[in-house]
Tab-separated table of C-alpha atoms and ligand atoms in Angstrom:
chain	number	residue	atom	x	y	z
A	108	MET	CA	133.639	-14.152	-24.304
A	109	SER	CA	131.144	-14.925	-21.158
A	110	LYS	CA	128.736	-17.448	-21.194
A	111	LEU	CA	124.783	-16.370	-21.818
A	112	ARG	CA	122.490	-16.792	-19.423
A	113	ILE	CA	119.695	-18.157	-20.530
A	114	MET	CA	116.592	-18.599	-18.021
A	115	SER	CA	113.903	-20.937	-18.657
A	116	VAL	CA	110.601	-19.696	-17.100
A	117	PHE	CA	107.479	-22.628	-16.742
A	118	GLY	CA	105.065	-23.394	-13.704
A	119	THR	CA	102.260	-26.202	-15.067
A	120	ARG	CA	102.698	-29.240	-16.026
A	121	PRO	CA	102.642	-29.237	-19.762
A	122	GLU	CA	105.020	-26.342	-19.490
A	123	ALA	CA	107.152	-28.348	-17.587
A	124	ILE	CA	107.320	-31.469	-20.150
A	125	LYS	CA	107.648	-29.166	-23.141
A	126	MET	CA	110.445	-27.170	-21.534
A	127	ALA	CA	112.648	-30.093	-19.646
A	128	PRO	CA	114.671	-30.832	-23.085
A	129	LEU	CA	115.034	-27.396	-24.169
A	130	VAL	CA	116.378	-26.762	-20.583
A	131	LYS	CA	118.626	-30.071	-21.000
A	132	GLU	CA	119.983	-29.025	-24.141
A	133	LEU	CA	120.500	-25.381	-23.652
A	134	ALA	CA	122.861	-27.109	-20.641
A	135	GLY	CA	124.900	-28.868	-23.049
A	136	ARG	CA	125.974	-26.182	-25.510
A	137	GLU	CA	129.455	-24.705	-24.646
A	138	ASP	CA	127.967	-21.235	-25.018
A	139	ILE	CA	125.144	-21.074	-22.512
A	140	GLU	CA	124.213	-20.954	-18.807
A	141	SER	CA	120.812	-22.804	-18.619
A	142	ILE	CA	119.092	-21.616	-15.659
A	143	CYS	CA	115.568	-22.456	-14.749
A	144	CYS	CA	113.066	-20.508	-12.246
A	145	VAL	CA	109.869	-22.461	-11.949
A	146	THR	CA	106.484	-20.044	-10.648
A	147	ALA	CA	105.078	-23.298	-9.518
A	148	GLN	CA	101.400	-22.460	-10.624
A	149	HIS	CA	101.464	-26.353	-10.381
A	150	ARG	CA	102.854	-27.713	-7.551
A	151	GLU	CA	102.065	-31.885	-7.291
A	152	MET	CA	101.834	-31.707	-10.723
A	153	LEU	CA	104.765	-30.024	-11.803
A	154	ASP	CA	106.845	-31.248	-9.462
A	155	SER	CA	106.402	-34.947	-10.663
A	156	VAL	CA	107.555	-33.246	-14.131
A	157	LEU	CA	110.876	-32.322	-12.457
A	158	GLU	CA	111.460	-35.252	-11.220
A	159	VAL	CA	110.539	-37.609	-13.938
A	160	PHE	CA	113.057	-35.547	-16.050
A	161	GLY	CA	115.931	-34.934	-13.095
A	162	LEU	CA	115.340	-31.156	-13.244
A	163	LYS	CA	116.557	-29.008	-10.195
A	164	PRO	CA	115.472	-25.528	-10.647
A	165	ASP	CA	117.301	-22.592	-9.483
A	166	TRP	CA	114.654	-20.433	-8.367
A	167	ASP	CA	111.130	-21.634	-7.052
A	168	LEU	CA	108.392	-19.256	-6.755
A	169	ASP	CA	106.070	-21.633	-5.171
A	170	ILE	CA	102.879	-19.240	-6.009
A	171	MET	CA	100.100	-22.329	-6.073
A	172	THR	CA	96.650	-22.116	-3.766
A	173	PRO	CA	93.909	-23.799	-3.784
A	174	ARG	CA	90.961	-22.814	-6.192
A	175	GLN	CA	93.598	-19.796	-7.598
A	176	THR	CA	92.270	-17.041	-9.931
A	177	LEU	CA	93.761	-15.402	-12.782
A	178	SER	CA	94.951	-12.504	-11.360
A	179	GLY	CA	96.112	-14.043	-7.906
A	180	ILE	CA	98.274	-16.544	-10.226
A	181	THR	CA	99.658	-13.504	-12.443
A	182	SER	CA	100.209	-10.892	-9.482
A	183	ARG	CA	101.865	-13.794	-7.578
A	184	CYS	CA	104.280	-14.533	-10.413
A	185	LEU	CA	104.780	-10.905	-11.139
A	186	LEU	CA	106.130	-10.231	-7.641
A	187	GLY	CA	107.976	-13.360	-7.596
A	188	MET	CA	109.769	-12.915	-10.682
A	189	ASP	CA	111.288	-9.507	-9.996
A	190	GLU	CA	113.349	-10.887	-7.251
A	191	ALA	CA	114.297	-13.825	-9.575
A	192	ILE	CA	115.455	-11.617	-12.629
A	193	ASP	CA	117.274	-8.911	-10.089
A	194	SER	CA	119.255	-12.208	-8.388
A	195	LEU	CA	119.916	-13.896	-11.959
A	196	LYS	CA	120.323	-11.343	-14.027
A	197	PRO	CA	119.534	-13.283	-17.083
A	198	ASP	CA	120.552	-12.066	-20.954
A	199	MET	CA	117.115	-13.936	-21.989
A	200	ILE	CA	114.095	-15.434	-20.567
A	201	LEU	CA	112.352	-18.470	-22.287
A	202	VAL	CA	108.237	-18.826	-21.295
A	203	HIS	CA	106.217	-21.507	-22.965
A	204	GLY	CA	102.998	-21.436	-24.883
A	205	ASP	CA	99.561	-19.388	-23.368
A	206	THR	CA	99.193	-20.163	-19.184
A	207	SER	CA	99.158	-17.584	-16.777
A	208	THR	CA	102.719	-18.125	-16.128
A	209	THR	CA	104.011	-17.444	-19.633
A	210	PHE	CA	102.187	-14.190	-19.765
A	211	ALA	CA	103.407	-13.103	-16.353
A	212	GLY	CA	107.186	-14.227	-17.112
A	213	ALA	CA	106.889	-12.491	-20.332
A	214	LEU	CA	105.682	-9.044	-18.734
A	215	SER	CA	108.325	-9.458	-15.759
A	216	ALA	CA	111.097	-9.760	-18.208
A	217	PHE	CA	109.751	-7.039	-20.260
A	218	TYR	CA	109.744	-4.645	-17.247
A	219	HIS	CA	113.139	-5.617	-16.267
A	220	GLN	CA	114.453	-5.173	-20.407
A	221	VAL	CA	115.567	-8.249	-20.428
A	222	LYS	CA	114.924	-10.076	-23.987
A	223	VAL	CA	112.101	-12.448	-24.496
A	224	GLY	CA	112.090	-16.141	-26.210
A	225	HIS	CA	108.695	-17.887	-26.732
A	226	VAL	CA	108.507	-21.385	-27.069
A	227	GLU	CA	105.279	-22.718	-28.955
A	228	ALA	CA	104.630	-19.391	-30.833
A	229	GLY	CA	102.094	-18.402	-33.071
A	230	LEU	CA	99.213	-20.576	-31.840
A	231	ARG	CA	95.536	-19.119	-32.525
A	232	THR	CA	92.008	-19.800	-32.459
A	233	TYR	CA	90.884	-16.218	-33.020
A	234	ASP	CA	88.188	-16.475	-30.048
A	235	LYS	CA	89.282	-14.485	-27.536
A	236	TYR	CA	87.325	-16.717	-24.794
A	237	SER	CA	88.289	-20.194	-26.068
A	238	PRO	CA	90.656	-21.369	-25.195
A	239	TYR	CA	90.304	-18.820	-21.885
A	240	PRO	CA	92.458	-17.331	-21.070
A	241	GLU	CA	95.085	-18.736	-23.232
A	242	GLU	CA	94.386	-17.391	-26.884
A	243	MET	CA	94.929	-13.654	-25.060
A	244	ASN	CA	98.255	-15.015	-23.138
A	245	ARG	CA	99.363	-16.090	-25.986
A	246	LYS	CA	98.574	-12.672	-28.062
A	247	LEU	CA	100.079	-10.816	-24.991
A	248	VAL	CA	103.294	-12.707	-25.121
A	249	THR	CA	103.534	-12.635	-28.821
A	250	ALA	CA	103.463	-8.105	-28.403
A	251	ILE	CA	106.683	-8.812	-26.161
A	252	ALA	CA	108.885	-11.251	-27.041
A	253	ASP	CA	111.871	-10.978	-28.993
A	254	LEU	CA	112.270	-14.261	-30.675
A	255	TYR	CA	109.153	-16.951	-31.699
A	256	PHE	CA	109.878	-20.502	-32.108
A	257	CYS	CA	106.641	-21.508	-34.062
A	258	PRO	CA	105.950	-25.474	-34.021
A	259	THR	CA	104.649	-25.202	-37.344
A	260	GLU	CA	104.664	-23.567	-40.530
A	261	ASN	CA	100.965	-22.550	-40.411
A	262	ASN	CA	101.586	-20.933	-36.828
A	263	ARG	CA	104.566	-18.685	-38.417
A	264	GLU	CA	101.665	-17.899	-40.876
A	265	ASN	CA	99.566	-16.643	-37.970
A	266	LEU	CA	102.022	-14.249	-37.028
A	267	ARG	CA	103.262	-12.677	-40.269
A	268	ARG	CA	99.695	-12.026	-40.829
A	269	GLU	CA	99.795	-9.965	-37.661
A	270	GLY	CA	103.093	-8.326	-39.166
A	271	ILE	CA	105.620	-10.292	-37.312
A	272	SER	CA	108.302	-11.658	-39.544
A	273	GLU	CA	111.683	-10.781	-37.882
A	274	GLY	CA	112.927	-13.359	-35.290
A	275	VAL	CA	110.660	-15.868	-36.313
A	276	PHE	CA	111.658	-19.950	-36.851
A	277	VAL	CA	109.808	-22.778	-37.528
A	278	THR	CA	111.502	-25.529	-34.908
A	279	GLY	CA	108.618	-28.261	-34.669
A	280	ASN	CA	107.130	-28.338	-31.062
A	281	THR	CA	109.507	-29.579	-28.315
A	282	VAL	CA	106.694	-31.948	-27.119
A	283	ILE	CA	108.282	-34.622	-29.783
A	284	ASP	CA	111.559	-34.074	-28.388
A	285	ALA	CA	110.068	-35.311	-24.940
A	286	LEU	CA	108.429	-37.867	-26.035
A	287	LYS	CA	111.340	-39.467	-27.772
A	288	THR	CA	112.731	-39.895	-24.110
A	289	THR	CA	109.835	-41.407	-22.433
A	290	VAL	CA	108.149	-43.475	-24.748
A	291	ARG	CA	109.731	-47.377	-24.853
A	292	LYS	CA	108.195	-50.680	-26.021
A	293	ASP	CA	109.314	-52.676	-22.875
A	294	TYR	CA	108.097	-50.069	-20.912
A	295	VAL	CA	107.147	-51.485	-17.326
A	296	PHE	CA	104.770	-49.048	-15.373
A	297	ALA	CA	105.114	-47.861	-12.254
A	298	ALA	CA	101.682	-47.885	-11.303
A	299	GLY	CA	100.989	-51.949	-11.038
A	300	GLU	CA	96.935	-51.295	-12.370
A	301	LEU	CA	98.682	-49.885	-15.796
A	302	ASN	CA	100.419	-53.118	-16.531
A	303	ARG	CA	97.405	-55.414	-15.478
A	304	LEU	CA	94.947	-53.255	-18.255
A	305	PRO	CA	93.143	-55.849	-20.373
A	306	TYR	CA	94.982	-53.819	-23.426
A	307	ASP	CA	94.312	-57.127	-25.707
A	308	SER	CA	90.777	-57.649	-24.935
A	309	ARG	CA	89.029	-54.339	-24.387
A	310	LYS	CA	89.181	-51.015	-26.089
A	311	ILE	CA	90.876	-48.598	-23.651
A	312	ILE	CA	89.917	-45.225	-24.102
A	313	LEU	CA	92.627	-42.538	-22.364
A	314	VAL	CA	90.270	-39.481	-20.968
A	315	THR	CA	91.437	-36.116	-20.033
A	316	CYS	CA	89.719	-32.763	-18.963
A	317	HIS	CA	90.666	-29.611	-17.182
A	318	ARG	CA	89.782	-26.374	-19.334
A	319	ARG	CA	88.430	-23.617	-17.441
A	320	GLU	CA	86.325	-22.362	-20.570
A	321	ASN	CA	84.459	-25.997	-20.301
A	322	TYR	CA	84.014	-25.257	-16.424
A	323	GLY	CA	80.113	-25.509	-16.207
A	324	GLN	CA	77.548	-27.116	-18.296
A	325	PRO	CA	80.258	-27.762	-21.288
A	326	MET	CA	82.150	-30.299	-18.558
A	327	GLU	CA	78.667	-31.551	-16.882
A	328	ASP	CA	77.901	-32.506	-20.973
A	329	ILE	CA	81.589	-33.988	-21.168
A	330	MET	CA	81.118	-35.808	-17.972
A	331	SER	CA	77.629	-37.411	-18.726
A	332	ALA	CA	78.406	-38.225	-22.523
A	333	LEU	CA	81.782	-40.628	-20.995
A	334	ALA	CA	79.654	-41.961	-18.582
A	335	HIS	CA	76.980	-42.696	-21.449
A	336	ILE	CA	79.741	-44.014	-23.423
A	337	ALA	CA	80.919	-46.475	-20.599
A	338	ARG	CA	77.673	-47.755	-20.052
A	339	THR	CA	76.535	-48.246	-23.433
A	340	HIS	CA	79.846	-50.454	-24.654
A	341	GLU	CA	80.812	-53.243	-22.015
A	342	ASP	CA	83.816	-53.674	-24.497
A	343	VAL	CA	85.233	-50.483	-23.297
A	344	GLU	CA	87.523	-49.555	-20.245
A	345	LEU	CA	87.934	-45.337	-20.201
A	346	VAL	CA	91.351	-44.322	-17.910
A	347	TYR	CA	90.891	-41.047	-16.946
A	348	PRO	CA	93.773	-39.579	-14.827
A	349	VAL	CA	91.591	-36.676	-12.985
A	350	HIS	CA	93.330	-33.366	-13.199
A	351	LEU	CA	94.029	-32.072	-9.265
A	352	SER	CA	91.742	-28.951	-9.897
A	353	PRO	CA	88.850	-29.260	-7.639
A	354	VAL	CA	86.372	-28.235	-9.803
A	355	VAL	CA	87.157	-30.945	-11.910
A	356	GLN	CA	87.836	-33.221	-9.227
A	357	GLU	CA	84.013	-32.893	-8.351
A	358	CYS	CA	82.609	-33.046	-11.719
A	359	ALA	CA	84.414	-36.076	-12.308
A	360	ARG	CA	83.727	-37.879	-9.694
A	361	ARG	CA	79.821	-36.818	-9.287
A	362	HIS	CA	79.410	-38.405	-12.820
A	363	LEU	CA	81.703	-41.312	-13.346
A	364	ALA	CA	82.618	-42.398	-9.956
A	365	ASP	CA	80.942	-45.776	-9.783
A	366	ILE	CA	80.704	-46.864	-13.387
A	367	PRO	CA	82.605	-50.370	-12.969
A	368	ASN	CA	84.703	-49.929	-16.445
A	369	VAL	CA	85.733	-46.067	-15.388
A	370	ARG	CA	89.020	-45.781	-13.872
A	371	LEU	CA	89.303	-42.664	-11.929
A	372	ILE	CA	92.977	-42.244	-11.331
A	373	PRO	CA	95.255	-39.560	-9.996
A	374	PRO	CA	97.089	-37.976	-12.387
A	375	LEU	CA	99.910	-39.508	-13.917
A	376	ALA	CA	103.812	-38.969	-14.213
A	377	ALA	CA	104.490	-37.932	-17.748
A	378	ASP	CA	106.606	-41.276	-19.053
A	379	GLU	CA	103.514	-43.032	-17.931
A	380	MET	CA	101.068	-40.843	-19.317
A	381	HIS	CA	103.136	-41.407	-22.819
A	382	ASN	CA	103.412	-44.720	-22.585
A	383	LEU	CA	100.014	-45.767	-21.395
A	384	MET	CA	99.228	-43.192	-24.618
A	385	ALA	CA	100.965	-45.356	-26.977
A	386	ARG	CA	99.232	-48.477	-25.970
A	387	CYS	CA	95.725	-47.552	-25.721
A	388	TYR	CA	92.487	-47.325	-28.312
A	389	LEU	CA	91.320	-44.076	-28.724
A	390	VAL	CA	91.946	-40.474	-26.752
A	391	LEU	CA	89.169	-38.258	-25.390
A	392	THR	CA	90.283	-35.046	-24.078
A	393	ASP	CA	90.330	-31.217	-24.412
A	394	SER	CA	94.177	-30.702	-23.827
A	395	GLY	CA	96.520	-29.138	-25.891
A	396	GLY	CA	99.769	-31.396	-25.404
A	397	LEU	CA	97.331	-34.282	-26.195
A	398	GLN	CA	96.678	-33.435	-29.411
A	399	GLU	CA	100.411	-32.911	-30.180
A	400	GLU	CA	101.549	-35.971	-29.015
A	401	ALA	CA	98.652	-38.746	-29.865
A	402	PRO	CA	99.193	-38.102	-33.694
A	403	ALA	CA	102.813	-38.828	-33.430
A	404	LEU	CA	101.862	-42.389	-31.594
A	405	GLY	CA	99.085	-43.198	-34.359
A	406	LYS	CA	96.380	-42.731	-31.782
A	407	PRO	CA	93.045	-41.201	-32.915
A	408	VAL	CA	91.307	-38.035	-30.630
A	409	LEU	CA	88.553	-36.865	-30.374
A	410	VAL	CA	88.888	-33.127	-29.043
A	411	MET	CA	86.253	-32.240	-26.612
A	412	ARG	CA	86.263	-28.621	-27.573
A	413	ARG	CA	84.388	-25.794	-29.805
A	414	GLU	CA	87.655	-25.060	-31.574
A	415	THR	CA	91.511	-25.975	-32.040
A	416	GLU	CA	94.251	-23.877	-32.363
A	417	ARG	CA	96.111	-27.439	-33.686
A	418	PRO	CA	94.366	-27.800	-37.139
A	419	GLU	CA	97.292	-30.003	-38.403
A	420	ALA	CA	96.278	-33.174	-37.158
A	421	VAL	CA	92.889	-32.384	-38.478
A	422	ALA	CA	93.985	-31.859	-41.507
A	423	ALA	CA	95.924	-35.110	-41.565
A	424	GLY	CA	92.663	-36.891	-40.260
A	425	THR	CA	93.772	-38.179	-37.142
A	426	VAL	CA	91.849	-35.637	-34.903
A	427	LYS	CA	88.239	-34.718	-34.853
A	428	LEU	CA	87.010	-31.809	-33.488
A	429	ALA	CA	84.267	-33.561	-31.240
A	430	GLY	CA	82.761	-30.157	-29.788
A	431	VAL	CA	81.499	-29.685	-26.077
A	432	LYS	CA	77.931	-31.606	-26.391
A	433	HIS	CA	77.207	-34.673	-25.110
A	434	ASP	CA	75.325	-36.290	-28.238
A	435	SER	CA	78.295	-35.317	-30.296
A	436	ILE	CA	80.845	-36.423	-28.119
A	437	ALA	CA	79.119	-39.826	-27.297
A	438	GLY	CA	78.124	-40.523	-31.506
A	439	MET	CA	81.630	-39.752	-32.770
A	440	ALA	CA	83.565	-42.347	-29.848
A	441	HIS	CA	80.191	-44.542	-30.947
A	442	GLU	CA	81.628	-44.831	-34.282
A	443	LEU	CA	85.118	-44.922	-33.450
A	444	ILE	CA	84.550	-47.909	-31.087
A	445	THR	CA	82.152	-49.904	-33.581
A	446	ASP	CA	83.273	-49.289	-36.862
A	447	PRO	CA	86.860	-50.696	-37.649
A	448	ALA	CA	86.882	-48.754	-41.228
A	449	ALA	CA	86.436	-45.629	-39.189
A	450	TYR	CA	88.822	-46.457	-36.801
A	451	ALA	CA	91.857	-47.449	-38.932
A	452	ALA	CA	91.219	-44.327	-41.182
A	453	MET	CA	92.448	-42.141	-38.152
A	454	ALA	CA	94.940	-44.418	-36.646
A	455	ARG	CA	97.725	-43.357	-38.365
A	456	ALA	CA	100.935	-41.937	-36.985
A	457	VAL	CA	101.713	-38.505	-38.360
A	458	ASN	CA	104.289	-36.154	-37.280
A	459	PRO	CA	103.029	-32.479	-38.391
A	460	TYR	CA	103.746	-31.226	-34.772
A	461	GLY	CA	107.890	-32.213	-34.986
A	462	ASP	CA	110.699	-34.561	-35.877
A	463	GLY	CA	112.199	-34.593	-32.019
A	464	LEU	CA	114.846	-31.946	-32.833
A	465	ALA	CA	113.162	-28.744	-32.028
A	466	CYS	CA	115.275	-28.048	-29.059
A	467	ARG	CA	118.335	-28.358	-31.441
A	468	ARG	CA	116.864	-25.900	-33.515
A	469	ILE	CA	115.969	-23.444	-30.466
A	470	ALA	CA	118.984	-23.925	-29.146
A	471	ASP	CA	120.685	-22.672	-32.382
A	472	ALA	CA	118.500	-19.998	-33.310
A	473	ILE	CA	119.373	-18.397	-29.961
A	474	LEU	CA	123.158	-18.358	-30.225
A	475	TRP	CA	122.457	-17.046	-33.424
A	476	TYR	CA	120.411	-13.856	-32.117
A	477	PHE	CA	123.520	-13.326	-29.950
A	478	GLY	CA	126.040	-13.254	-32.917
A	479	ARG	CA	127.391	-16.816	-31.376
A	480	GLY	CA	126.544	-19.723	-34.239
A	481	LYS	CA	124.747	-20.044	-37.397
A	482	ARG	CA	120.836	-19.430	-38.227
A	483	PRO	CA	119.012	-23.293	-37.967
A	484	GLU	CA	117.105	-24.546	-40.944
A	485	ASP	CA	113.151	-24.496	-40.124
A	486	PHE	CA	111.574	-27.643	-39.556
A	487	ARG	CA	109.434	-28.867	-42.310
A	488	ALA	CA	106.320	-31.652	-41.793
B	164	UD1	C1	96.353	-24.532	-16.245
B	164	UD1	C2	96.941	-23.180	-17.632
B	164	UD1	C3	95.994	-24.148	-18.428
B	164	UD1	C4	96.897	-25.325	-18.690
B	164	UD1	C5	96.789	-26.366	-17.390
B	164	UD1	C6	97.549	-27.804	-17.745
B	164	UD1	C7	96.470	-20.649	-16.528
B	164	UD1	C8	95.311	-20.509	-17.054
B	164	UD1	N1	95.927	-22.378	-17.015
B	164	UD1	O1	95.251	-24.324	-15.906
B	164	UD1	O2	96.378	-23.242	-19.560
B	164	UD1	O3	95.944	-25.952	-20.073
B	164	UD1	O4	97.158	-25.451	-16.435
B	164	UD1	O5	97.249	-28.632	-16.670
B	164	UD1	O6	97.158	-20.793	-16.627
B	164	UD1	N2	96.056	-27.863	-8.584
B	164	UD1	C9	96.502	-28.355	-7.574
B	164	UD1	N3	97.819	-29.075	-7.686
B	164	UD1	C10	98.657	-29.216	-8.773
B	164	UD1	C11	98.165	-28.426	-9.899
B	164	UD1	C12	96.959	-27.986	-10.107
B	164	UD1	O7	95.986	-28.997	-6.426
B	164	UD1	O8	99.867	-29.631	-9.102
B	164	UD1	C13	94.801	-27.546	-8.188
B	164	UD1	C14	94.905	-25.930	-7.329
B	164	UD1	O9	93.603	-26.182	-6.730
B	164	UD1	C15	94.877	-24.795	-8.717
B	164	UD1	C16	93.640	-25.748	-9.607
B	164	UD1	O10	93.920	-27.195	-9.319
B	164	UD1	O11	94.302	-23.754	-8.156
B	164	UD1	C17	93.752	-24.933	-10.796
B	164	UD1	O12	95.121	-24.962	-11.071
B	164	UD1	P1	95.618	-23.614	-12.418
B	164	UD1	O13	96.981	-23.676	-12.707
B	164	UD1	O14	94.751	-22.172	-11.883
B	164	UD1	O15	94.777	-24.047	-13.811
B	164	UD1	P2	94.397	-25.585	-14.875
B	164	UD1	O16	93.022	-25.391	-14.826
B	164	UD1	O17	95.743	-26.271	-13.979
B	165	UDP	N1	100.172	-35.493	-18.790
B	165	UDP	C1	100.277	-36.206	-17.629
B	165	UDP	N2	99.598	-36.608	-16.984
B	165	UDP	C2	98.504	-36.814	-16.758
B	165	UDP	C3	97.738	-36.102	-17.859
B	165	UDP	C4	98.897	-35.481	-18.909
B	165	UDP	O1	101.989	-36.352	-18.275
B	165	UDP	O2	97.697	-37.419	-15.679
B	165	UDP	C5	100.206	-34.878	-19.794
B	165	UDP	C6	100.674	-35.342	-21.343
B	165	UDP	O3	100.956	-36.532	-21.742
B	165	UDP	C7	100.841	-33.849	-21.963
B	165	UDP	C8	100.771	-32.876	-20.773
B	165	UDP	O4	100.915	-33.242	-19.473
B	165	UDP	O5	102.241	-33.798	-22.542
B	165	UDP	C9	99.130	-31.869	-21.021
B	165	UDP	O6	98.940	-31.550	-19.827
B	165	UDP	P1	97.773	-30.610	-19.919
B	165	UDP	O7	96.419	-31.694	-20.539
B	165	UDP	O8	97.680	-30.707	-18.327
B	165	UDP	O9	97.483	-29.213	-20.174
B	165	UDP	P2	97.281	-28.517	-22.066
B	165	UDP	O10	98.118	-29.194	-22.810
B	165	UDP	O11	96.222	-28.916	-21.898
B	165	UDP	O12	97.904	-27.092	-21.628
């Protein structure tokens, strides 16, 4: 029997971090030829992940442009994918999550009548414009996919309510698989200043912010809340690796550049980021991935968004929604900085998002689908 050719398609930093362990797992299976096509919707931030995980793409669409629009990303991906699929002839395409690459990858697979597996399926906020455009991307990919790899039981339930129960697996999130390969107690940072941070004498607050629905007033409020937190608490140090989006760069610099206890630094390599998270005091973020990683590392998270598609860690008590208003972000951060009991109540390691075996389950499920193995057991938190 010939090998199944499984093509993973991704383009942004978080997709790459979450797909890297899966590409490797697939490559280790006898019955599978694992190939990898990157759209490079992100360029530098993608290349950094490829380097950390030692991945070499078989195809690179290289589509990123400065300040790219949603239609620009989608159309360049679609055109590029035509050639990639015609040349590489995959049996199945795997896409991840909810980016424009994810949507275009799935749509292109459908146009070529290639089966689609959706990794990180079933997340929902039920608000079409938040996160934007991700909530709609997820729904569109759900309509196209043949296999659904849900991180949690709650995600499976979301799909069931939409009438989808065939080809659905609860696998855990592959980000936990990735974390298990990057976080080390004795890790030494390549960026020297991270080794010298005052981890013992000050509270290190790790910050990220990038969402499109926060562009404009919400991002102004977020950045001014961060400035207020730094100015009113001498015992904290904000470490903020700033996303390369020019919109974010401009806003962050305008509010935060001249504050002594705020460090604006370039985006970190994934292993640096994961180990910094493991050592910090608190995480303030609007990122999806950080909401999954920080709870596994026992770090409290304040989410600077109006909603979250990841309610599991909120239910477990380690993540709270802080909204996008200045006073609410500043007030909730103040409580966690000054009230040890409030902090201790949130600083517990929980693993609602996985046990590190998601990639194994996904590979097993793909082989089962093609009649070459047993159906995997679901992940249970
Ligand atoms: C994208 C995804 C979002 C995901 C985020 C992860 C879409 C619509 N959005 O948002 O779901 O949460 O990635 O970070 O798919 N840039 C660089 N170099 C890079 C990366 C970005 O210069 O390596 C700059 C470019 O000017 C680019 C801009 O950032 O045009 C925005 O990138 P884009 O992928 O369009 O949006 P993100 O906000 O990164
Ligand atoms: N990340 C990183 N370097 C950084 C910021 C984030 O490696 O400077 C990692 C982070 O640990 C997580 C992923 O990137 O694994 C999240 O990406 P991002 O916040 O850009 O996107 P989202 O998860 O919101 O889609």
